[in-house]
Short mmCIF file of C-alpha atoms and ligand atoms in Angstrom, two decimals:
data_model
loop_
_atom_site.label_atom_id
_atom_site.label_comp_id
_atom_site.label_asym_id
_atom_site.label_seq_id
_atom_site.Cartn_x
_atom_site.Cartn_y
_atom_site.Cartn_z
CA MET A 983 -94.50 68.07 34.59
CA VAL A 984 -93.17 69.14 38.03
CA VAL A 985 -89.93 67.40 39.25
CA GLN A 986 -89.50 67.41 42.98
CA THR A 987 -86.04 66.85 44.31
CA SER A 988 -84.49 67.24 47.56
CA PRO A 989 -80.72 68.07 48.15
CA LYS A 990 -78.55 65.17 48.72
CA MET A 991 -75.40 67.33 49.43
CA PRO A 992 -75.25 70.99 50.28
CA PRO A 993 -73.45 73.26 47.58
CA GLU A 994 -69.91 74.50 48.40
CA GLU A 995 -70.90 78.17 47.20
CA CYS A 996 -73.44 80.29 45.59
CA ILE A 997 -72.37 83.36 43.70
CA ARG A 998 -74.92 86.02 43.13
CA LEU A 999 -74.50 87.74 39.61
CA GLU A 1000 -75.74 91.08 39.17
CA ASP A 1001 -74.98 93.71 36.45
CA LYS A 1002 -78.06 95.83 35.88
CA ALA A 1003 -76.56 97.75 32.94
CA ALA A 1004 -75.85 94.47 31.05
CA GLY A 1005 -79.15 92.82 32.27
CA LEU A 1006 -77.22 90.11 34.20
CA ASP A 1007 -79.29 88.75 37.01
CA GLY A 1008 -78.66 85.22 38.27
CA TYR A 1009 -76.48 82.71 40.11
CA ILE A 1010 -73.49 80.57 39.63
CA VAL A 1011 -73.50 77.53 41.95
CA ILE A 1012 -70.41 75.49 42.81
CA HIS A 1013 -71.86 72.37 44.31
CA SER A 1014 -68.75 70.21 44.47
CA SER A 1015 -65.30 70.79 43.37
CA ALA A 1016 -63.86 67.58 44.91
CA ARG A 1017 -63.24 65.93 41.53
CA GLY A 1018 -62.02 69.11 39.90
CA PRO A 1019 -63.46 72.53 38.47
CA ALA A 1020 -67.12 72.61 39.01
CA ALA A 1021 -68.42 72.00 35.32
CA GLY A 1022 -72.20 72.55 34.12
CA GLY A 1023 -73.95 74.63 31.73
CA CYS A 1024 -75.55 78.09 31.72
CA ARG A 1025 -79.30 78.24 31.64
CA LEU A 1026 -81.19 81.24 30.56
CA TRP A 1027 -84.78 80.99 31.69
CA THR A 1028 -87.70 83.12 32.98
CA TYR A 1029 -87.89 83.17 36.59
CA ASP A 1030 -90.32 84.85 38.85
CA ASP A 1031 -87.67 86.06 41.37
CA PRO A 1032 -83.87 85.49 42.06
CA ALA A 1033 -84.93 83.01 44.81
CA ALA A 1034 -86.56 80.67 42.21
CA ALA A 1035 -83.42 81.11 40.01
CA LEU A 1036 -81.21 80.15 42.95
CA THR A 1037 -83.35 76.98 43.85
CA ASP A 1038 -83.10 75.75 40.10
CA ALA A 1039 -79.40 76.36 40.00
CA MET A 1040 -78.68 74.53 43.36
CA ARG A 1041 -80.74 71.55 42.12
CA LEU A 1042 -79.05 71.58 38.56
CA ALA A 1043 -75.55 71.93 40.01
CA GLU A 1044 -75.93 69.02 42.50
CA GLY A 1045 -77.24 67.02 39.44
CA MET A 1046 -73.98 67.72 37.81
CA SER A 1047 -71.82 66.70 40.61
CA TYR A 1048 -73.40 63.33 40.60
CA LYS A 1049 -73.38 63.01 36.63
CA ASN A 1050 -69.57 64.07 36.33
CA ALA A 1051 -68.44 61.83 39.16
CA MET A 1052 -70.41 58.88 37.89
CA ALA A 1053 -68.85 59.45 34.34
CA GLU A 1054 -65.37 59.43 36.20
CA LEU A 1055 -64.67 62.94 34.69
CA PRO A 1056 -62.01 65.06 36.34
CA LEU A 1057 -64.63 67.72 37.23
CA GLY A 1058 -66.82 68.85 39.92
CA GLY A 1059 -70.38 69.90 39.44
CA GLY A 1060 -71.63 73.47 39.01
CA LYS A 1061 -74.45 75.41 37.13
CA ALA A 1062 -75.16 79.00 36.19
CA VAL A 1063 -78.67 80.10 36.09
CA LEU A 1064 -79.52 83.54 34.57
CA ARG A 1065 -83.07 85.22 34.56
CA ARG A 1066 -84.12 86.14 31.16
CA PRO A 1067 -84.56 89.85 30.86
CA ALA A 1068 -88.02 91.01 29.97
CA GLY A 1069 -88.60 92.29 26.44
CA ASN A 1070 -85.76 93.04 24.06
CA PHE A 1071 -82.32 92.81 25.32
CA ASP A 1072 -78.60 92.90 24.32
CA ARG A 1073 -77.65 89.22 24.23
CA ARG A 1074 -74.11 89.93 23.52
CA ALA A 1075 -73.74 92.31 26.56
CA LEU A 1076 -75.53 89.79 28.82
CA PHE A 1077 -73.14 87.01 27.94
CA GLU A 1078 -70.01 89.23 27.98
CA ALA A 1079 -70.95 90.31 31.48
CA PHE A 1080 -71.46 86.67 32.43
CA GLY A 1081 -68.03 85.75 30.82
CA LYS A 1082 -66.58 88.42 33.14
CA ALA A 1083 -68.21 86.74 36.29
CA VAL A 1084 -67.03 83.38 35.07
CA ALA A 1085 -63.56 84.78 34.74
CA GLN A 1086 -63.48 86.06 38.13
CA LEU A 1087 -63.69 82.52 39.61
CA ASP A 1088 -60.49 81.92 38.04
CA GLY A 1089 -61.27 78.38 36.74
CA ARG A 1090 -63.09 76.96 39.83
CA TYR A 1091 -66.35 77.05 37.46
CA VAL A 1092 -66.55 75.88 33.78
CA THR A 1093 -69.51 76.90 31.78
CA ALA A 1094 -71.13 75.71 28.62
CA GLU A 1095 -74.54 75.67 26.90
CA ASP A 1096 -77.68 74.67 28.45
CA VAL A 1097 -81.57 75.32 27.90
CA GLY A 1098 -81.82 78.84 26.46
CA THR A 1099 -78.14 79.22 25.46
CA GLY A 1100 -76.07 78.45 22.31
CA VAL A 1101 -72.79 78.58 20.71
CA GLU A 1102 -72.98 82.18 19.97
CA ASP A 1103 -73.53 82.88 23.70
CA MET A 1104 -70.48 80.76 24.59
CA GLU A 1105 -68.31 82.70 22.07
CA ALA A 1106 -69.29 85.99 23.83
CA VAL A 1107 -68.38 84.45 27.16
CA ALA A 1108 -65.08 83.23 25.66
CA LEU A 1109 -63.96 86.88 24.99
CA HIS A 1110 -63.29 87.19 28.73
CA THR A 1111 -62.62 83.60 29.96
CA SER A 1112 -61.12 80.21 28.72
CA HIS A 1113 -63.32 78.36 31.19
CA VAL A 1114 -66.04 77.70 28.82
CA ALA A 1115 -66.93 74.85 26.41
CA GLY A 1116 -69.69 74.31 23.84
CA ARG A 1117 -68.09 76.60 21.40
CA THR A 1118 -67.90 76.38 17.70
CA ALA A 1119 -66.42 73.02 16.68
CA ARG A 1120 -62.97 72.83 15.46
CA PRO A 1121 -62.00 69.87 13.21
CA GLY A 1122 -59.89 67.28 14.81
CA PHE A 1123 -60.91 68.42 18.34
CA ALA A 1124 -63.67 67.09 20.67
CA GLY A 1125 -66.71 69.39 20.62
CA GLY A 1126 -69.64 70.29 18.60
CA ASP A 1127 -73.14 68.70 19.01
CA PRO A 1128 -73.10 66.47 22.05
CA SER A 1129 -76.36 64.56 21.26
CA PRO A 1130 -75.02 61.78 19.13
CA TRP A 1131 -72.66 60.95 22.08
CA THR A 1132 -75.71 61.01 24.41
CA ALA A 1133 -77.53 58.80 22.15
CA LEU A 1134 -74.59 56.42 21.91
CA GLY A 1135 -74.28 56.23 25.81
CA VAL A 1136 -77.95 55.65 26.16
CA PHE A 1137 -77.96 52.83 23.61
CA GLU A 1138 -74.89 51.15 25.38
CA ALA A 1139 -76.87 51.38 28.78
CA MET A 1140 -79.91 49.92 27.13
CA LYS A 1141 -78.07 46.99 25.78
CA ALA A 1142 -76.60 46.53 29.16
CA ALA A 1143 -79.96 46.77 31.11
CA PHE A 1144 -81.67 44.47 28.55
CA ALA A 1145 -78.70 41.81 28.75
CA PHE A 1146 -78.98 42.20 32.71
CA ARG A 1147 -82.79 41.59 32.68
CA HIS A 1148 -82.74 38.72 29.97
CA GLY A 1149 -79.56 36.94 30.80
CA GLY A 1150 -77.24 38.14 28.09
CA ALA A 1151 -79.79 38.63 25.15
CA SER A 1152 -79.38 41.19 22.45
CA LEU A 1153 -81.71 44.00 21.45
CA ASN A 1154 -82.28 42.29 18.10
CA GLY A 1155 -86.05 41.75 17.77
CA ALA A 1156 -86.70 43.49 21.12
CA THR A 1157 -89.52 46.47 21.12
CA VAL A 1158 -88.26 49.89 22.41
CA ALA A 1159 -90.87 52.65 23.02
CA VAL A 1160 -89.34 55.98 22.46
CA GLN A 1161 -90.89 59.22 24.15
CA GLY A 1162 -89.49 62.24 22.20
CA VAL A 1163 -87.52 61.80 19.02
CA GLY A 1164 -85.65 65.13 19.02
CA SER A 1165 -81.81 65.18 18.76
CA VAL A 1166 -80.98 62.32 21.22
CA GLY A 1167 -84.21 60.28 20.65
CA ALA A 1168 -83.68 60.30 16.91
CA GLY A 1169 -80.08 59.32 17.13
CA LEU A 1170 -81.10 56.59 19.67
CA CYS A 1171 -83.61 55.20 17.23
CA ARG A 1172 -81.09 55.07 14.38
CA LEU A 1173 -78.73 52.97 16.57
CA LEU A 1174 -81.62 50.73 17.72
CA ALA A 1175 -82.90 50.07 14.21
CA ALA A 1176 -79.29 49.17 13.06
CA GLU A 1177 -79.30 46.63 15.92
CA GLY A 1178 -82.71 45.12 14.76
CA ALA A 1179 -84.85 46.55 17.34
CA LYS A 1180 -88.46 47.16 16.71
CA LEU A 1181 -89.54 50.91 17.31
CA VAL A 1182 -92.70 52.52 18.53
CA LEU A 1183 -92.39 56.25 18.62
CA ALA A 1184 -94.15 59.36 19.82
CA ASP A 1185 -93.51 63.03 19.73
CA ILE A 1186 -95.50 66.22 20.22
CA VAL A 1187 -94.14 67.31 16.55
CA ASP A 1188 -96.17 65.10 14.23
CA ALA A 1189 -93.98 65.83 11.19
CA ARG A 1190 -90.90 64.98 13.10
CA VAL A 1191 -91.98 61.60 14.37
CA ALA A 1192 -93.71 60.75 10.92
CA ALA A 1193 -90.38 61.51 9.09
CA LEU A 1194 -88.37 59.27 11.40
CA ALA A 1195 -90.82 56.22 11.16
CA ALA A 1196 -90.66 56.68 7.36
CA GLU A 1197 -86.76 56.51 7.53
CA LEU A 1198 -86.46 53.67 9.98
CA GLY A 1199 -89.87 51.83 9.92
CA GLY A 1200 -91.70 51.60 13.25
CA THR A 1201 -95.20 52.40 14.58
CA VAL A 1202 -96.10 56.02 15.58
CA VAL A 1203 -98.59 56.41 18.55
CA PRO A 1204 -100.20 59.37 20.33
CA ILE A 1205 -98.00 60.80 22.95
CA ALA A 1206 -100.60 59.87 25.69
CA GLU A 1207 -100.17 56.18 24.76
CA ILE A 1208 -96.46 55.80 24.39
CA ALA A 1209 -95.75 54.72 27.93
CA GLY A 1210 -98.42 52.10 27.84
CA VAL A 1211 -97.61 50.29 24.68
CA GLU A 1212 -96.61 46.74 24.68
CA ALA A 1213 -92.75 47.05 24.58
CA ASP A 1214 -89.60 45.54 26.24
CA VAL A 1215 -88.08 49.00 26.95
CA PHE A 1216 -89.50 52.48 27.54
CA ALA A 1217 -87.07 55.12 26.66
CA PRO A 1218 -88.03 58.68 27.98
CA CYS A 1219 -86.07 61.05 25.63
CA ALA A 1220 -88.30 64.19 26.10
CA LEU A 1221 -88.77 66.19 29.17
CA GLY A 1222 -88.11 65.43 32.89
CA GLY A 1223 -90.63 63.86 35.29
CA ALA A 1224 -91.63 61.12 32.66
CA LEU A 1225 -92.01 58.51 35.44
CA ASP A 1226 -94.87 59.23 37.84
CA MET A 1227 -97.40 56.77 39.43
CA ALA A 1228 -99.84 57.13 36.60
CA THR A 1229 -97.07 56.17 34.09
CA LEU A 1230 -95.89 53.29 36.05
CA ASP A 1231 -99.42 52.00 36.39
CA ALA A 1232 -99.73 52.16 32.54
CA MET A 1233 -96.44 50.87 31.65
CA ARG A 1234 -96.05 47.51 30.05
CA ALA A 1235 -92.15 47.67 29.47
CA ARG A 1236 -90.10 46.11 32.25
CA ILE A 1237 -87.08 48.18 31.60
CA VAL A 1238 -86.61 52.00 31.45
CA CYS A 1239 -83.65 53.56 29.89
CA GLY A 1240 -83.66 57.01 28.16
CA ALA A 1241 -81.75 60.16 27.75
CA ALA A 1242 -84.25 62.61 29.68
CA ASN A 1243 -82.80 64.42 32.68
CA ASN A 1244 -84.62 63.86 36.08
CA GLN A 1245 -86.79 61.25 34.79
CA LEU A 1246 -88.31 60.46 38.48
CA ALA A 1247 -91.16 62.73 39.12
CA THR A 1248 -90.62 62.26 42.87
CA PRO A 1249 -87.76 60.53 44.64
CA GLU A 1250 -90.21 57.95 45.84
CA ILE A 1251 -90.69 56.56 42.36
CA ALA A 1252 -87.28 54.97 42.87
CA ASP A 1253 -88.58 52.52 45.38
CA GLU A 1254 -91.81 52.11 43.34
CA LEU A 1255 -89.92 50.82 40.46
CA LEU A 1256 -88.10 48.56 42.73
CA ALA A 1257 -91.30 47.18 44.29
CA ARG A 1258 -92.63 46.60 40.72
CA ASP A 1259 -89.65 44.85 39.46
CA ILE A 1260 -88.98 47.28 36.84
CA THR A 1261 -85.33 47.57 35.69
CA TYR A 1262 -84.37 51.25 35.94
CA ALA A 1263 -81.19 52.42 34.27
CA PRO A 1264 -80.59 55.62 36.33
CA ASP A 1265 -80.95 58.64 34.02
CA TYR A 1266 -77.69 60.69 34.93
CA VAL A 1267 -75.61 57.23 34.56
CA VAL A 1268 -76.88 56.68 31.05
CA ASN A 1269 -77.18 60.21 29.54
CA ALA A 1270 -73.48 61.31 30.45
CA GLY A 1271 -72.47 61.10 26.71
CA GLY A 1272 -73.10 64.76 26.19
CA ILE A 1273 -71.18 66.19 29.22
CA ILE A 1274 -68.41 63.76 28.48
CA ASN A 1275 -68.01 65.33 25.17
CA VAL A 1276 -68.27 68.86 26.36
CA ALA A 1277 -65.81 68.04 28.96
CA ALA A 1278 -63.33 66.67 26.42
CA GLU A 1279 -63.56 69.90 24.63
CA TYR A 1280 -62.39 71.79 27.73
CA LEU A 1281 -59.83 69.25 28.70
CA GLY A 1282 -58.45 69.04 25.22
CA GLU A 1283 -59.23 65.32 24.61
CA ASN A 1284 -59.64 63.73 21.34
CA GLU A 1285 -62.62 61.81 19.93
CA SER A 1286 -61.20 58.27 20.74
CA GLU A 1287 -60.99 59.42 24.52
CA VAL A 1288 -64.65 60.48 24.35
CA ARG A 1289 -65.64 57.27 22.68
CA ALA A 1290 -63.96 55.15 25.41
CA ARG A 1291 -65.61 57.12 28.07
CA VAL A 1292 -69.01 56.90 26.49
CA LEU A 1293 -68.67 53.16 25.91
CA ALA A 1294 -67.84 52.46 29.67
CA ILE A 1295 -71.49 53.63 30.29
CA GLY A 1296 -72.69 50.09 29.30
CA PRO A 1297 -70.43 48.22 31.92
CA ARG A 1298 -71.13 50.87 34.47
CA THR A 1299 -74.95 50.47 33.97
CA THR A 1300 -74.53 46.65 34.45
CA ALA A 1301 -72.54 47.22 37.66
CA ILE A 1302 -75.14 49.48 39.16
CA LEU A 1303 -78.07 47.14 38.15
CA GLU A 1304 -76.17 44.14 39.64
CA LYS A 1305 -75.39 45.85 42.91
CA ALA A 1306 -78.87 47.02 43.33
CA ARG A 1307 -80.24 43.40 42.84
CA ASP A 1308 -77.58 41.95 45.17
CA GLU A 1309 -78.50 44.44 47.86
CA GLY A 1310 -82.17 44.64 47.35
CA LYS A 1311 -82.01 48.37 46.80
CA SER A 1312 -83.29 50.81 43.99
CA SER A 1313 -80.80 51.43 41.32
CA SER A 1314 -81.03 55.18 41.88
CA PHE A 1315 -80.03 54.68 45.56
CA VAL A 1316 -77.08 52.61 44.45
CA ALA A 1317 -76.13 55.08 41.74
CA ASP A 1318 -76.08 58.03 44.21
CA ARG A 1319 -73.96 56.24 46.81
CA GLU A 1320 -71.52 55.33 44.01
CA ALA A 1321 -71.42 58.93 42.81
CA GLU A 1322 -70.76 60.00 46.44
CA ARG A 1323 -68.09 57.40 46.73
CA LEU A 1324 -66.40 58.71 43.63
CA MET A 1325 -66.46 62.40 45.14
CA SER A 1326 -64.99 61.10 48.60
CA ARG A 1327 -61.60 62.05 49.79
CA GLU A 1328 -60.62 58.43 50.05
CA VAL A 1329 -61.11 57.64 46.62
CA LEU A 1330 -59.62 60.80 45.33
CA GLU A 1331 -56.55 60.42 47.31
CA SER A 1332 -56.11 56.81 45.88
CA LEU A 1333 -56.17 58.19 42.22
P1 NAD B 1291 -84.86 67.92 21.81
O1 NAD B 1291 -85.52 69.23 22.16
O2 NAD B 1291 -84.08 67.86 20.65
O3 NAD B 1291 -85.88 66.74 21.81
C1 NAD B 1291 -86.97 66.49 22.66
C2 NAD B 1291 -88.18 66.04 21.85
O4 NAD B 1291 -89.20 65.74 22.75
C3 NAD B 1291 -88.55 67.00 20.84
O5 NAD B 1291 -88.60 66.32 19.60
C4 NAD B 1291 -89.98 67.50 21.42
O6 NAD B 1291 -90.87 67.65 20.25
C5 NAD B 1291 -90.30 66.18 22.10
N1 NAD B 1291 -91.32 66.33 23.08
C6 NAD B 1291 -91.45 67.18 24.11
N2 NAD B 1291 -92.50 66.97 24.84
C7 NAD B 1291 -92.91 65.71 24.67
C8 NAD B 1291 -93.96 64.80 25.01
N3 NAD B 1291 -94.77 65.20 26.17
N4 NAD B 1291 -94.16 63.64 24.50
C9 NAD B 1291 -93.36 63.25 23.50
N5 NAD B 1291 -92.40 63.91 22.99
C10 NAD B 1291 -92.24 65.19 23.51
O7 NAD B 1291 -83.87 67.59 23.12
P2 NAD B 1291 -82.73 66.69 23.22
O8 NAD B 1291 -81.49 67.33 23.18
O9 NAD B 1291 -82.87 65.38 22.27
O10 NAD B 1291 -82.81 66.13 24.78
C11 NAD B 1291 -83.83 65.04 25.09
C12 NAD B 1291 -83.73 64.99 26.57
O11 NAD B 1291 -82.44 64.43 27.01
C13 NAD B 1291 -83.96 66.21 27.43
O12 NAD B 1291 -84.63 65.88 28.69
C14 NAD B 1291 -82.50 66.59 27.76
O13 NAD B 1291 -82.42 67.30 28.94
C15 NAD B 1291 -81.75 65.28 27.91
N6 NAD B 1291 -80.45 65.35 27.68
C16 NAD B 1291 -79.92 65.67 26.44
C17 NAD B 1291 -78.62 65.74 26.27
C18 NAD B 1291 -77.90 66.09 24.83
O14 NAD B 1291 -76.92 65.82 24.63
N7 NAD B 1291 -78.78 66.69 24.08
C19 NAD B 1291 -77.71 65.28 27.23
C20 NAD B 1291 -78.16 64.87 28.41
C21 NAD B 1291 -79.48 64.84 28.66
#
């Protein structure tokens, strides 16, 4: 699905990356450094031209500013987007060249994995700069697979959204429809099952969803039906753009809370959710567990600090939903204004 977004704040800086010999062709965008070094992963993807890569980098970097600020991390927002070279290419040379480009920014941008990049790539980057996370996990330090932390944050947010909607009730006995049971979706399902929630599951990989249903119990439905099943909560945990008009028309759940990034297919969907009295826990508020873990690796924090930051996602979700209700605004609108407040000079000077 196509996700449309319009810039909320212009970026501070766009840096062109070009090293023909190494196959490096892309951008680093520093969207905001108000809260600290601009942090966000490095995406390797096929783009038709540099302009398409830049547009994506700007959109993604902006998203990181809002997500990092909302999680109250001492980090700004940035992103690197690299055009995947055609045919075979020397991966190590590409990421070493990227590492040199990151090094030149002297800590103003911190990179990590994203779509199309992995631990080995970050190890190549780390040969040239220390401003990189998502490296091989070391025992006793924060780091490693971020998805369990993302799942925990979504779970905490879902409990908060359910209690907000149903006057303090727990998810025990509630039905949750989970779209996508990959790394985060499956982790979320395990937490939900332990809480006593009933699961309805869908995934394009039949064997994956069947195995999870066999492990935890729950009903498997075709992917085209998951949004419309009878459920209390719809949890988009697959791709972006899950919430469009057709989905809203079909949806029976009155709460949306899931891990996927950019869930709103268009910005107008935020008001549509409000008009339909659907409680929407904004995606970047609830799915920050992963970046919290990545940030902890970079900042040298330990696991208990990661847990405390991830558990704070629950009360933060409640606060946003309450403010949105009190002001008659969409939860997305309220979340954006709160993130912008957390990036403002006024707030930062008071810290
Ligand atoms: P993943 O690739 O492990 O899982 C995605 C799952 O969705 C897969 O099982 C895939 O088969 C399934 N899927 C794809 N299209 C589908 C469809 N149309 N209907 C149903 N299922 C479909 O990815 P993940 O790491 O679990 O991430 C899930 C989402 O959460 C992504 O949008 C990701 O950007 C976002 N997110 C992930 C993290 C993290 O820590 N991994 C952090 C923040 C946000």
